[in-house]
Coordinates of C-alpha atoms in Angstrom, one line a residue:
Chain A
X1 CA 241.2 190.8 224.4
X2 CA 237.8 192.7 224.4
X3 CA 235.3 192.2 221.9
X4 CA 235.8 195.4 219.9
X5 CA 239.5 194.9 219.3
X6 CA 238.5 191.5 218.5
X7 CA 236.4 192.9 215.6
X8 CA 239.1 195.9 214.6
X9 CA 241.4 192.8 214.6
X10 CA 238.9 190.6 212.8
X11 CA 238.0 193.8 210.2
X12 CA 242.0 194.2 209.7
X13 CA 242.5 190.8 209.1
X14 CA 239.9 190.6 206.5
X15 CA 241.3 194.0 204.6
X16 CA 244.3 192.7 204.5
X17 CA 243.3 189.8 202.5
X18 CA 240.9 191.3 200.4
X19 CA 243.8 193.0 199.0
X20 CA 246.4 190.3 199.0
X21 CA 243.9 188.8 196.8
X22 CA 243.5 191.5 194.3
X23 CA 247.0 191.9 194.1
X24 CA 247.9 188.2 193.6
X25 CA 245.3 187.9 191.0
X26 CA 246.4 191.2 189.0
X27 CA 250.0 190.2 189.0
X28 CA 249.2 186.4 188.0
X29 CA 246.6 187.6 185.4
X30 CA 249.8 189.2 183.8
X31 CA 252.6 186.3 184.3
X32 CA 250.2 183.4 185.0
X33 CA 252.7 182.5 187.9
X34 CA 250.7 182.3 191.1
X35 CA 253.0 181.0 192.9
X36 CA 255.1 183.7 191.9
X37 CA 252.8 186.2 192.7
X38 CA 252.4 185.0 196.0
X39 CA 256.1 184.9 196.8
X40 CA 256.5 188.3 196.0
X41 CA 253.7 189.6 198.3
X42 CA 254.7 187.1 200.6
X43 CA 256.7 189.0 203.7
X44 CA 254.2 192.2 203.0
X45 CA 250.9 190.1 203.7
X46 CA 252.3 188.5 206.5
X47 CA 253.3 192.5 207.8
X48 CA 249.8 193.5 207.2
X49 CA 248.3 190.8 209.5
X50 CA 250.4 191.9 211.9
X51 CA 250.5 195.6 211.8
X52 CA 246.7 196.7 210.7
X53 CA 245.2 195.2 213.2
X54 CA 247.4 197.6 215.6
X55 CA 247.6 200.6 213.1
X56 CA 244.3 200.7 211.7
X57 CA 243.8 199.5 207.7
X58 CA 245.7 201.9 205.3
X59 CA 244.1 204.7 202.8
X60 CA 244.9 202.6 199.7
X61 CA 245.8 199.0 201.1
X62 CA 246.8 197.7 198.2
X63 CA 249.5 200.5 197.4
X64 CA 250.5 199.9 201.0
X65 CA 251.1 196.2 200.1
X66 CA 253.5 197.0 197.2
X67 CA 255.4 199.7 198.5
X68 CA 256.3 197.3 201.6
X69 CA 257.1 194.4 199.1
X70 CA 259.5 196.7 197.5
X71 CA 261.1 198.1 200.3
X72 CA 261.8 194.8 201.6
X73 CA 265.2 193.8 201.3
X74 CA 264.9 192.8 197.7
X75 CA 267.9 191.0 197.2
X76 CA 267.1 188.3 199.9
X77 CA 263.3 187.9 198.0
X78 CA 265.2 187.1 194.5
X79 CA 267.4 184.6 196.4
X80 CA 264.3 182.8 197.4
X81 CA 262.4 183.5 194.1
X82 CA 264.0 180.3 192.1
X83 CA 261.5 180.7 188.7
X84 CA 262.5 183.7 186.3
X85 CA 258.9 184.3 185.9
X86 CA 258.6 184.7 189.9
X87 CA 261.4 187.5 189.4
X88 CA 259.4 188.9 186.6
X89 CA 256.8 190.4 189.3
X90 CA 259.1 192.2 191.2
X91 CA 259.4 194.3 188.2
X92 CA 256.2 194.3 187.4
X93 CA 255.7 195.4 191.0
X94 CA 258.8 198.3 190.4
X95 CA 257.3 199.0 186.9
X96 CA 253.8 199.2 186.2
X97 CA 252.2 199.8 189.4
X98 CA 253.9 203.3 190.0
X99 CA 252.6 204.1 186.4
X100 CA 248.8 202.4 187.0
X101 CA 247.9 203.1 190.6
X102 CA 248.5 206.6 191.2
X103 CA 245.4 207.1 193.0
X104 CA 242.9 204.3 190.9
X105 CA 241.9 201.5 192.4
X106 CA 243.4 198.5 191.2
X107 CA 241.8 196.6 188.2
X108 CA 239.8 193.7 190.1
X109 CA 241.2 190.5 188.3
X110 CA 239.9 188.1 190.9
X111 CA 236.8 186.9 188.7
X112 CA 239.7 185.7 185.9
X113 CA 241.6 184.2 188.9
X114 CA 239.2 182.1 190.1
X115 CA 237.8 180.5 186.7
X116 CA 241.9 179.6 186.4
X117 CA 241.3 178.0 189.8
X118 CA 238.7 176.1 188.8
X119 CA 239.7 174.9 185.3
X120 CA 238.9 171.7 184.5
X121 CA 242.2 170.6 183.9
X122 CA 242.5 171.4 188.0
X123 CA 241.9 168.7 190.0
X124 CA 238.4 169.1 191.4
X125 CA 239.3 168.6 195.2
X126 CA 242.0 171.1 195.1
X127 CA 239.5 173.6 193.5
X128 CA 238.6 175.1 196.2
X129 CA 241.3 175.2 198.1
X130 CA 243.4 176.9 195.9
X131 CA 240.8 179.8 195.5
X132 CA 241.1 180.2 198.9
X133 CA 244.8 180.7 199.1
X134 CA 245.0 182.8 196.1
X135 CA 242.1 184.6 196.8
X136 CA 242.0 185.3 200.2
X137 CA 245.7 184.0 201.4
X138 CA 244.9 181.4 203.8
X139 CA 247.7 179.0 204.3
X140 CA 247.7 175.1 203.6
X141 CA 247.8 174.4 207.5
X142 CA 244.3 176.5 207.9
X143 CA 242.6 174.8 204.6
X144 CA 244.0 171.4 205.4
X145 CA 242.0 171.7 208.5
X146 CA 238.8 172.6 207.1
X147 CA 239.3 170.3 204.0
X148 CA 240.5 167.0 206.7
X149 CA 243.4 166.4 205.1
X150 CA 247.0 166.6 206.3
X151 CA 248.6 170.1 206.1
X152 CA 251.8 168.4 204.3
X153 CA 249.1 166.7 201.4
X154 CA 247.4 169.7 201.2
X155 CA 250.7 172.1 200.6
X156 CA 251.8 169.6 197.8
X157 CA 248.6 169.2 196.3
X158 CA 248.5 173.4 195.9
X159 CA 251.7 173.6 194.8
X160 CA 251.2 170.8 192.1
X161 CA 248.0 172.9 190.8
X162 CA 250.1 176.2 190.6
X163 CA 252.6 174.3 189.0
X164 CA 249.6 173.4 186.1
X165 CA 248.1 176.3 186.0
X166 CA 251.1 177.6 184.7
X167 CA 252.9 174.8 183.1
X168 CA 249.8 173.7 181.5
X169 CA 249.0 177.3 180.1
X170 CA 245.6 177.5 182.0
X171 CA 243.7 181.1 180.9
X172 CA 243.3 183.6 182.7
X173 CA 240.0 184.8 181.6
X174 CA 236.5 184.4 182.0
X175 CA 234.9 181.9 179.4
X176 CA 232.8 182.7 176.2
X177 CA 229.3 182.1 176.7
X178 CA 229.3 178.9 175.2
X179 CA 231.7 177.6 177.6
X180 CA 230.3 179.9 180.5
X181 CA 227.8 178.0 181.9
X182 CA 229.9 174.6 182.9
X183 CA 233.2 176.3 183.5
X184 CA 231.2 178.9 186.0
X185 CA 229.2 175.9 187.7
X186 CA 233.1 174.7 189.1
X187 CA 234.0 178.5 190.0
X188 CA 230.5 178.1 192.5
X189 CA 231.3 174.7 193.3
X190 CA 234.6 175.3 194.9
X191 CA 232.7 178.8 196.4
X192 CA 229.9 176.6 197.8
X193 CA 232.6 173.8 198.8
X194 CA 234.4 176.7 200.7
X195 CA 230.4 177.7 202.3
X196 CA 230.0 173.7 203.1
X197 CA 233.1 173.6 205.1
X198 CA 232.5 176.3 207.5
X199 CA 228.9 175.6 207.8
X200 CA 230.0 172.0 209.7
X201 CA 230.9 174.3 212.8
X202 CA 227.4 175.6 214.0
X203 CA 228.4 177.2 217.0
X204 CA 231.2 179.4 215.8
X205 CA 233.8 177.9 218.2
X206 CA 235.9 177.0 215.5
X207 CA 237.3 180.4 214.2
X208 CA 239.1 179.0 210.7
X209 CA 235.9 176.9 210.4
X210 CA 233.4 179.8 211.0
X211 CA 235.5 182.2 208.5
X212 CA 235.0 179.9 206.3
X213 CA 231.3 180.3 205.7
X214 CA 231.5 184.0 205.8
X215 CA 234.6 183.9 203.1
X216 CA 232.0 181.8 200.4
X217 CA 229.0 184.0 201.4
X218 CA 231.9 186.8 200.4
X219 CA 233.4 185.1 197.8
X220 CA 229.8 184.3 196.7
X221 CA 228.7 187.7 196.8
X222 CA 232.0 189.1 194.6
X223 CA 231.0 186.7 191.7
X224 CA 227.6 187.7 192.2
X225 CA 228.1 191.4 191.9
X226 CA 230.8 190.8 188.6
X227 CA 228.4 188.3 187.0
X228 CA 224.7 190.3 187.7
X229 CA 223.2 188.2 184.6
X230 CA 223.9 184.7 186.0
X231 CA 220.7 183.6 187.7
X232 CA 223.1 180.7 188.9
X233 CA 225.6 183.2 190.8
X234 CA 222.8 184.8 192.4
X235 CA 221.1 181.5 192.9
X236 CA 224.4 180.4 195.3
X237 CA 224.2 183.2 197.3
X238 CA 219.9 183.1 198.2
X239 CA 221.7 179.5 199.3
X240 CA 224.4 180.3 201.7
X241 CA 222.2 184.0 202.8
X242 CA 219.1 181.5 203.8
X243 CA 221.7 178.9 205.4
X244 CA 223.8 181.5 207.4
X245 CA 220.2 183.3 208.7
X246 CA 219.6 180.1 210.8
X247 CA 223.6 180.0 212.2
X248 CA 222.2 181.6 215.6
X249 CA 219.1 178.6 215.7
X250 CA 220.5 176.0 215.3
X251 CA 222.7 174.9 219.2
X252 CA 220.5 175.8 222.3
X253 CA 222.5 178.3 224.8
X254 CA 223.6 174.6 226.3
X255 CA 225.3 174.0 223.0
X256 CA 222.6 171.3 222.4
X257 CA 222.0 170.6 218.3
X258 CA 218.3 171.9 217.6
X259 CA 217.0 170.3 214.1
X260 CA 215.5 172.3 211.7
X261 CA 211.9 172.2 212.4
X262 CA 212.3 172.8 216.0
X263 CA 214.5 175.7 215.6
X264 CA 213.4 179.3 217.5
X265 CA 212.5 181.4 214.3
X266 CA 213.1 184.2 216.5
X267 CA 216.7 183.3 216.1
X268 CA 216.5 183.7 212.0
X269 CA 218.4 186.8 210.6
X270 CA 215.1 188.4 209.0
X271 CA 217.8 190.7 206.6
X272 CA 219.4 188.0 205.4
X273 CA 216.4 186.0 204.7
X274 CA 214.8 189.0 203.2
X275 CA 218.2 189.6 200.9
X276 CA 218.2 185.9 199.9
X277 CA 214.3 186.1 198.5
X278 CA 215.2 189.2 196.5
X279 CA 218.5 187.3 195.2
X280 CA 216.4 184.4 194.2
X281 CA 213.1 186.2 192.4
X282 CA 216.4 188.3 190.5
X283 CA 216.9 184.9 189.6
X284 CA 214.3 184.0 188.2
X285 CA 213.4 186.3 186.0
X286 CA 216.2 185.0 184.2
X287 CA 214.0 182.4 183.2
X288 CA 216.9 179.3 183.5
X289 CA 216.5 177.2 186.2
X290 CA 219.7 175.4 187.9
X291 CA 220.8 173.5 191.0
X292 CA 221.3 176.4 193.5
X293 CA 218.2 178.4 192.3
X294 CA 216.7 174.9 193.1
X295 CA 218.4 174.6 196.1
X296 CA 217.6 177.8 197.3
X297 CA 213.6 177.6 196.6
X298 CA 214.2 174.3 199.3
X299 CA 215.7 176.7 201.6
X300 CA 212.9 179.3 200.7
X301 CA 210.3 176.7 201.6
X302 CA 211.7 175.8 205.1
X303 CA 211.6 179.7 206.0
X304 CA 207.9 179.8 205.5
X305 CA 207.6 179.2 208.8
X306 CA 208.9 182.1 210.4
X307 CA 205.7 184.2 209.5
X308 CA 203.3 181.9 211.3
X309 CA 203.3 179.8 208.0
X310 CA 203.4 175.8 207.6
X311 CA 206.7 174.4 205.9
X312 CA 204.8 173.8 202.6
X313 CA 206.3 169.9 202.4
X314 CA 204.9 169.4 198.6
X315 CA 206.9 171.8 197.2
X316 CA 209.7 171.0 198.7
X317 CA 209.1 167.4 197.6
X318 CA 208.6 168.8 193.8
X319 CA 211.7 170.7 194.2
X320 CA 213.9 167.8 195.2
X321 CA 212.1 166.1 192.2
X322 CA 213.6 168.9 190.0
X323 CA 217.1 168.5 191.4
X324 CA 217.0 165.4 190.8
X325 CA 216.8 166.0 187.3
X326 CA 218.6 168.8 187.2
X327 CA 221.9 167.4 189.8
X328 CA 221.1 164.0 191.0
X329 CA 223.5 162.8 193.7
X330 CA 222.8 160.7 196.9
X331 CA 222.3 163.6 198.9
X332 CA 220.1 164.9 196.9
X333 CA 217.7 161.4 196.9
X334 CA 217.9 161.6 200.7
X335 CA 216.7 164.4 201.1
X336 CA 214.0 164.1 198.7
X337 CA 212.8 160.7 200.4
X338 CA 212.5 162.5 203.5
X339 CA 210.6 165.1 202.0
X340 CA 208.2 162.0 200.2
X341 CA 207.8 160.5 204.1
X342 CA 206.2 164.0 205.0
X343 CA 203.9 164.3 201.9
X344 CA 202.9 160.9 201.3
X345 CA 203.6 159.4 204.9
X346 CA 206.4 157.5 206.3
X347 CA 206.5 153.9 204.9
X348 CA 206.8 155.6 201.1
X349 CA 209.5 157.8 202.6
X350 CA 211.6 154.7 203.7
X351 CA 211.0 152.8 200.2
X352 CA 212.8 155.4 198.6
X353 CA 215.3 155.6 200.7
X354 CA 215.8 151.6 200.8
X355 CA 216.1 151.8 197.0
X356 CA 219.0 154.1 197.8
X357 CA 221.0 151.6 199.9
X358 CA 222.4 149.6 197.1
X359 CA 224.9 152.3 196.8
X360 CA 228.3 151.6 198.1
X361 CA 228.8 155.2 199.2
X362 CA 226.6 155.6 201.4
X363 CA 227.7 153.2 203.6
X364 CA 229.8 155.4 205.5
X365 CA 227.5 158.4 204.9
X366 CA 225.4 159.9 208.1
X367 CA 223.1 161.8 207.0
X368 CA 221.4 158.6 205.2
X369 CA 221.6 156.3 208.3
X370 CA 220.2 159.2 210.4
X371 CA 217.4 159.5 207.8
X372 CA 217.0 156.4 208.0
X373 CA 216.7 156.0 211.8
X374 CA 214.4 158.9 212.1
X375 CA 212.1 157.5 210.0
X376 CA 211.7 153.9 211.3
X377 CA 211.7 155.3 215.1
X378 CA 208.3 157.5 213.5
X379 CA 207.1 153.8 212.4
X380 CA 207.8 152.1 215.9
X381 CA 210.5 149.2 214.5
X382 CA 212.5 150.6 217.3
X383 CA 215.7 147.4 216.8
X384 CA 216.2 148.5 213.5
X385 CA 215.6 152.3 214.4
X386 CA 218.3 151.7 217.2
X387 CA 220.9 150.1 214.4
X388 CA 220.5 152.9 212.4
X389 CA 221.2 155.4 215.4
X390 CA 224.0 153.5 215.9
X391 CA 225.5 153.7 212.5
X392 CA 224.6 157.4 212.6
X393 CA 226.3 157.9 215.9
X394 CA 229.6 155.9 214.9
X395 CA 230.2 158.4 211.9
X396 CA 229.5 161.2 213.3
X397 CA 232.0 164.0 213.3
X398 CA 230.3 166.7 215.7
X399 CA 229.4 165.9 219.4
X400 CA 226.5 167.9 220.1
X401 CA 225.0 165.9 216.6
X402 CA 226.3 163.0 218.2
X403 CA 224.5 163.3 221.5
X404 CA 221.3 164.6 220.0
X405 CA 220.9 161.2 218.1
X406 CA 222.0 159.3 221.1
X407 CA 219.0 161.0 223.3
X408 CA 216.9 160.5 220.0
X409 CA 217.9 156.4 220.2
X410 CA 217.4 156.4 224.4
X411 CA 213.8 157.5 223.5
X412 CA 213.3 154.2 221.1
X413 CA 213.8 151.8 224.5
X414 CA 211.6 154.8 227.1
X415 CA 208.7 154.6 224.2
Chain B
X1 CA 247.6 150.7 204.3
X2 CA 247.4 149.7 208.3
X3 CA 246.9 152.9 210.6
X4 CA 247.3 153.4 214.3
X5 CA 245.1 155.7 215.7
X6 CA 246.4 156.5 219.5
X7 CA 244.0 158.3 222.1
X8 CA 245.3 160.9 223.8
X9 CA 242.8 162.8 227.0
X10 CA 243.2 164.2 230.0
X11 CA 242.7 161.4 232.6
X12 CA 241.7 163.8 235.5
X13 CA 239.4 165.8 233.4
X14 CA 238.1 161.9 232.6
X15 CA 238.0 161.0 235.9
X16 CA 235.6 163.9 237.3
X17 CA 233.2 163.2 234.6
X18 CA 229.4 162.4 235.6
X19 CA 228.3 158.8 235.7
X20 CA 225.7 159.1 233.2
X21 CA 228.3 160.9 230.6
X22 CA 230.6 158.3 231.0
X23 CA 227.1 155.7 229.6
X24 CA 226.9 158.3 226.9
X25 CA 230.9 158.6 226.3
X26 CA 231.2 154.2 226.2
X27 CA 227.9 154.3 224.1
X28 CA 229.7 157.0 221.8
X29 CA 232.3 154.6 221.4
X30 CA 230.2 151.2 221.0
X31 CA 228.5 153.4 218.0
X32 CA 232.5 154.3 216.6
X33 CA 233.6 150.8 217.1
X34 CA 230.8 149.0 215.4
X35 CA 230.8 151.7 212.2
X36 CA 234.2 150.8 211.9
X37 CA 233.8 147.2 212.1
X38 CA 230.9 147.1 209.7
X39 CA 232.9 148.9 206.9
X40 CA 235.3 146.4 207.5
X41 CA 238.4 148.8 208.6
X42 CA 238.4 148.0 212.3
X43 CA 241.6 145.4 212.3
X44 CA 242.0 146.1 216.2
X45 CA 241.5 148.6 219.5
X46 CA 241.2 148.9 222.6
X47 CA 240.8 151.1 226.0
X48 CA 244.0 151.1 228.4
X49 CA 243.5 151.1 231.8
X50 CA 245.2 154.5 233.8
X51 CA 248.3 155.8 233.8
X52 CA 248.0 155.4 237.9
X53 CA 248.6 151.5 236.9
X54 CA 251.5 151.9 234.7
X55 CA 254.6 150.0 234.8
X56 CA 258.0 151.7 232.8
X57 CA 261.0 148.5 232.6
X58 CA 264.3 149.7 231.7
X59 CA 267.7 147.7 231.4
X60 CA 270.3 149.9 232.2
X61 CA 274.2 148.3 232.8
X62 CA 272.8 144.6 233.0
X63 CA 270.3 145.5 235.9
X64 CA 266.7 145.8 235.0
X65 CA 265.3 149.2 236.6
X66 CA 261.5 148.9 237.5
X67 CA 259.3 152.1 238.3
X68 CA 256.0 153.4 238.7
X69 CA 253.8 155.8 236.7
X70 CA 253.8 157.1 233.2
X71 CA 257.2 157.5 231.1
X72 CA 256.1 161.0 230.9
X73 CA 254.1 163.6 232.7
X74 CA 251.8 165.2 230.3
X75 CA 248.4 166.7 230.7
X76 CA 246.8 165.0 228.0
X77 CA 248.0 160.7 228.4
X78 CA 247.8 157.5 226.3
X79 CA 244.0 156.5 226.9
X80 CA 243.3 153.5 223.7
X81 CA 243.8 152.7 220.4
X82 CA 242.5 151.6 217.5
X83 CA 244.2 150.1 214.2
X84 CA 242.6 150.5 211.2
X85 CA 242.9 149.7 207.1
X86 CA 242.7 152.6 205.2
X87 CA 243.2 153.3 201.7
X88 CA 245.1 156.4 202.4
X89 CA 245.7 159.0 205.0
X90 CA 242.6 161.0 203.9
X91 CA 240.5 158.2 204.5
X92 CA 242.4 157.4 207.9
X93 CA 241.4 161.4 208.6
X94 CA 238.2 161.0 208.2
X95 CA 237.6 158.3 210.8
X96 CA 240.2 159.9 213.1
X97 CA 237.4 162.8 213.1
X98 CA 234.6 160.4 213.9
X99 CA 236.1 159.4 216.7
X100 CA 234.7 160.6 219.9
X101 CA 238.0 161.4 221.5
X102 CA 238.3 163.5 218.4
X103 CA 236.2 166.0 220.1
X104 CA 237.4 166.0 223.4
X105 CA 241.1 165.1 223.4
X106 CA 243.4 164.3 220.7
X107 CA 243.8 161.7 217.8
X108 CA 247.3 160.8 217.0
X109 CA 247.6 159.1 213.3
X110 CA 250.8 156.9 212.6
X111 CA 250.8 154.8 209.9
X112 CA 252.6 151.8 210.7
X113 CA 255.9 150.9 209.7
X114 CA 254.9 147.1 207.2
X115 CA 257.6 144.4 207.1
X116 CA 257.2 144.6 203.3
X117 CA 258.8 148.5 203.7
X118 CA 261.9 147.0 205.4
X119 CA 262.6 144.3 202.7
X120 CA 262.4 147.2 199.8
X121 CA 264.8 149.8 202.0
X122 CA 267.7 147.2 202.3

């Protein structure tokens, strides 16, 4: 396949379910059966993955979608529908769309979706995934991958949170303000979550992975645009715009990792980066300050250097200072010790990170025993520098990570 | 709960590897091994030696049959092992992805089958 029916396919693909997902979330806003919903629109979907691509994406997609779901033999869909309420959107599907869509575009009920999928009475691991079935109709097999968990624990472990959502009598609405600003931090959560996942594949190789990454920065963007007043919305997607601009910089053409502060900034989108410095001053005029705003100003700082500017280490210290404050977590104290080694030097950067390995969880954890190696190579204790490359080494995941820290450790012994 | 982590990769593709991959490969694994051992889930593991020096047994009507080569010709084989304690199976995913072969062959997963299962089943 060439690479332009690669994209029509790609561009199909994603049509298709940009308007599964409206349609799942307008017919579970009104029966609070996802499951349901997703039943009915079942056998359509999977016909629009497989025709668009061919045929080109419909006029009015979504119209498309329904009149195939009711053309389909409807007998054999209500002999697998086993809840009453799953039967219910079949006539919802017969009944109020002929008299709501002639021609208007379907009310967009994802927003009210998602804060359903990310309820607190939700487990919080199966946050995310859920949004990006309901949402964007990825099967359990595709986001047990990206989650690393078994396809059969991840199938149950949606079905059980359908189950609640309904059971339970989870709302389908979008939260007073008084609520807001916690129940919308676990909508961007699972959104960053869904980012997080398809950022691990650098290189792209990885379709499910790479879509992954583009469907938070899209799923990031929706909320965005339906919520223009929460600095925190537009705060998450500066974060994933300044992440994604470095995609292309960060594997040489050999497929080699390349760390941050050697990357090409050649090799930086300068329209995303640009779009991510407007989302984040937006932002800020809002005059609250939160984690991704935070996080984003970090990013901000490390892009200095793409206009012959020095990465301005002090603030970036400062703003792991704030995050502390503001969302403390292990990650976030490793990152701020390594930011302490470059302001104040090297030996304060390892006592704070040596405070840090009292906790249990980070044991297992790379990124703090490849912190922690980097650091004592700088300070020539090359035996302990070399355990820590070994610990890093053992739990990594990706092989061109792992080979860059094992050339990093070979240069301990050459030194 | 006890897991069994089976190596699968393809031994010719192995085999035509350069010398100083396979230091980096072994060191790979030294790294894997040692991270598992220092959590305390390694309970066992080892690297099997080619299929080339494989021996199948089989006792078919009394008379013991004796070949050579692999039960199967596949193209990716049987290349180690490790056992491991994990919690539960996504904590036994998670170190199946750490493993090198992870990224270059396959990772089979099998819990194993406790004596303690049997005794509640009858």
């Amino acid at each position: 396949m060439d690479d332009r029916s690669e994209i029509a396919r790609a561009a199909a693909e994603t049509a298709a379910r940009r308007s599964y997902g409206k349609l799942v979330a307008w017919l579970a806003a009104r029966t609070r059966d996802v499951a349901g919903a997703e039943d009915a629109l079942a056998d359509a979907f999977a016909a629009a993955l497989e025709r668009w691509p061919r045929t080109g994406v419909p006029a009015q997609p979504e119209a498309w979608l329904l009149a195939v779901a009711r053309r389909r033999d409807v007998d054999a869909v209500r002999r697998r529908l086993t809840s009453e309420a799953a039967r219910d959107h079949l006539t919802l599907i017969a009944e109020e769309v002929e008299a709501g869509m002639n021609g208007d575009e379907l009310p967009d009920e994802r927003l009210r979706l998602m804060f359903a999928c990310a309820h607190p009475a939700i487990d919080a691991g199966v946050r995310a995934p859920l949004i990006l079935q309901t949402i964007l109709g990825f099967d359990a097999a595709a986001i047990a991958s990206a989650f690393l968990v078994s396809p059969a624990t991840m199938g149950q472990r949606l079905v059980r949170a359908k189950s609640r959502i309904r059971e339970a009598g989870i709302p389908f609405s979008v939260p007073e303000q008084t609520q807001l600003g916690e129940r919308l931090g676990a909508v961007l959560e699972a959104i960053y979550a869904t980012f997080a996942e398809g950022w691990t594949d650098p290189t792209g190789t990885e379709t499910r992975r790479r879509n992954l990454a583009t469907e938070g920065i899209w799923l990031g963007r929706l909320v965005a645009s339906l919520m223009p007043d929460e600095p925190e919305a537009l705060g998450l997607l500066a974060l994933m715009l300044f992440a994604e601009a470095r995609r292309a910089a960060r594997r040489s053409p050999q497929g080699d990792f390349v760390p941050l502060a050697e990357q090409d900034t050649a090799l930086w989108d300068d329209d995303l980066i640009d779009e991510a410095e407007t989302l984040l001053g937006q932002a800020a005029e809002k005059g609250i300050i939160g984690r991704y705003q935070l996080e984003a100003a970090v990013q901000s700082a490390h892009t200095a250097r793409r206009r012959g500017g020095r990465t301005d280490w002090a603030a970036i210290r400062q703003l792991y200072d704030a995050l502390m404050t503001v969302a403390g977590s292990p990650v976030v104290a490793i990152n701020r010790a390594v930011a302490i080694a470059e302001v104040e030097g090297t030996p304060a950067g390892l006592a704070a990170l040596y405070v840090l390995g009292d906790d249990k969880r980070l044991q297992d954890y790379q990124p703090y025993w490849a912190a922690r190696a980097g650091l004592l190579a700088r300070l020539g204790t090359t035996g302990k520098a070399a355990e820590a490359y070994d610990r890093a080494i053992g739990l990594e995941r990706d092989e061109a990570v792992r080979r860059f820290l094992q050339a990093e450790r070979a240069k301990l012994t050459r030194n | 709960m006890r897991y069994m982590l089976l190596i699968y990769a393809d031994e010719a593709a192995m085999a035509s590897v350069p010398i100083e991959r396979t230091y980096e490969i072994s060191a790979a694994y030294n790294a894997y091994t040692e991270a598992l051992k220092t959590s305390g889930v390694w309970l066992a593991g080892d690297r099997l030696k080619p299929t080339q020096v494989t021996t199948q047994v089989r006792m078919s009507n009394g008379k013991t049959n004796v070949l050579d080569g692999p039960y199967a010709d596949t193209k990716e084989q049987l290349a180690g092992f490790y056992m491991i304690e994990a919690a539960d199976l996504d904590t036994a995913i998670e170190w199946a992805a750490r493993c090198p072969a992870a990224s270059v062959g396959t990772v089979e997963l099998r819990p194993i089958w406790e004596m303690a299962e049997y005794a509640k089943a009858k």
